[in-house]
Amino acid sequence: MTTIRAIIDTDPGIDDAVAILFALASPVFVILGITTVAGNIGITTTTRNAGRLLALAGRQDVPVFAGAAGPLACKGFDVAEIHGSDGLGGVAFPAPLAEPGGDAVAWLAARFMVEPAGTVDLLTLGPLTNLARLVTDHPAAARRIRRVIAMGGAVLDKGNIGPRSEFNMAADPEAADIVFGAGLPVILIPLDVTRKVRASQPYCDRLQASGKTGAVASAALIRAYFQNTTVSGPGSESRPLHDPCVMLLAEDPSLFTLEPMGLSVDLGPTRDAGALTPDATRPVIHVAMEVDGARALDLLAARLTA
Ligand code: RIB
Ligand code: CA
């Protein structure tokens, strides 16, 4: 079995939480640490939530480091209406077992410099502010990243913030512009595919019936996604499981179809700030444009319930 050594950069967040619980449950991941960023909700809450998830999983071996409290340039905003005032849909979690460490970007730089080059993935589940700061302030460390697998953007699909802008990119367009222009080995997972990965109530029942800690918590988190959504009601599908797609692709790339493309980022003043446009003059990254949603959900459940 291959081993995926990875760092998770995240703004938990309900779907971030399911993604993190999946990675902690899967035997293929070795999680070196979690860095947090403001996004779905403020940095204090996203950092505390990372610690709460690790406490639930009994993983005090995984350190947490707090990152950016806001975007590089634009005015920040959150989506607490989706994730709840605690960022986890009101689902009960224990308190963190340890205080977060120092600055996330300084830790990322130090860690990537000591790890053999090309051996550690960076899995980003929120705005790209921390990674953009690493690229800008510590380029030698950034170049040692094996793969950046990032959830964000919309290519052919409509946005979820503006007509074409998606939250993670809209929350910090300047950071996205830096990351997509840096020539890093980026795999981007946009709304075009994450919207095809949604859970049903019977799926949540299956997770809950396993009695496994991460699966039971994930069922409660996803059900909160139902409760907080205006799109679907009881009996329908959940909001998209956006962030779990990052870990699912890391573990089984065959679930997704990737296309090479360069991307430019709208840095303008409109609601479409952060919108992505294919651009042949930009460094080529790889973008997931198709997913086998059923197989993806099966792998998610298999790891959580094992
Ligand atoms: O647009 C979806 C993304 O924004 C996900 O990462 C979700 O957690 C929010 O951060
Ligand atoms: Ca997220």
PDB file of N, CA, C and O and ligand atoms in Angstrom, residues 10-11 15-16 40 125-126 168 243, ligand 2:
ATOM      1  N   THR A  10      -6.412  24.159   6.096  1.00  0.00           N
ATOM      2  CA  THR A  10      -7.866  24.014   6.154  1.00  0.00           C
ATOM      3  C   THR A  10      -8.575  25.130   6.911  1.00  0.00           C
ATOM      4  O   THR A  10      -7.971  25.810   7.745  1.00  0.00           O
ATOM      5  N   ASP A  11      -9.896  25.276   6.615  1.00  0.00           N
ATOM      6  CA  ASP A  11     -10.745  26.259   7.328  1.00  0.00           C
ATOM      7  C   ASP A  11     -11.997  25.559   7.872  1.00  0.00           C
ATOM      8  O   ASP A  11     -13.129  25.894   7.501  1.00  0.00           O
ATOM      9  N   ASP A  15     -17.406  20.467   5.680  1.00  0.00           N
ATOM     10  CA  ASP A  15     -16.849  19.517   4.709  1.00  0.00           C
ATOM     11  C   ASP A  15     -15.360  19.314   4.919  1.00  0.00           C
ATOM     12  O   ASP A  15     -14.828  18.215   4.702  1.00  0.00           O
ATOM     13  N   ASP A  16     -14.665  20.369   5.426  1.00  0.00           N
ATOM     14  CA  ASP A  16     -13.265  20.190   5.827  1.00  0.00           C
ATOM     15  C   ASP A  16     -13.173  19.097   6.897  1.00  0.00           C
ATOM     16  O   ASP A  16     -12.288  18.239   6.859  1.00  0.00           O
ATOM     17  N   ASN A  40     -14.238  29.709   6.057  1.00  0.00           N
ATOM     18  CA  ASN A  40     -15.649  29.464   6.405  1.00  0.00           C
ATOM     19  C   ASN A  40     -16.066  30.291   7.620  1.00  0.00           C
ATOM     20  O   ASN A  40     -17.198  30.748   7.731  1.00  0.00           O
ATOM     21  N   LEU A 125      -7.763  22.954   1.682  1.00  0.00           N
ATOM     22  CA  LEU A 125      -9.226  22.843   1.737  1.00  0.00           C
ATOM     23  C   LEU A 125      -9.905  24.197   1.881  1.00  0.00           C
ATOM     24  O   LEU A 125     -11.133  24.256   2.041  1.00  0.00           O
ATOM     25  N   GLY A 126      -9.144  25.274   1.894  1.00  0.00           N
ATOM     26  CA  GLY A 126      -9.718  26.607   2.103  1.00  0.00           C
ATOM     27  C   GLY A 126      -9.037  27.634   1.211  1.00  0.00           C
ATOM     28  O   GLY A 126      -8.380  27.291   0.233  1.00  0.00           O
ATOM     29  N   ASN A 168     -13.450  29.500  -1.975  1.00  0.00           N
ATOM     30  CA  ASN A 168     -12.026  29.481  -1.606  1.00  0.00           C
ATOM     31  C   ASN A 168     -11.199  30.460  -2.438  1.00  0.00           C
ATOM     32  O   ASN A 168     -10.265  31.090  -1.930  1.00  0.00           O
ATOM     33  N   ASP A 243     -14.559  19.267   0.118  1.00  0.00           N
ATOM     34  CA  ASP A 243     -13.183  19.045   0.586  1.00  0.00           C
ATOM     35  C   ASP A 243     -12.775  17.576   0.673  1.00  0.00           C
ATOM     36  O   ASP A 243     -11.595  17.261   0.407  1.00  0.00           O
TER      37      ASP A 243
HETATM   38 CA    CA B   2     -12.970  24.355   3.255  1.00  0.00          CA
END
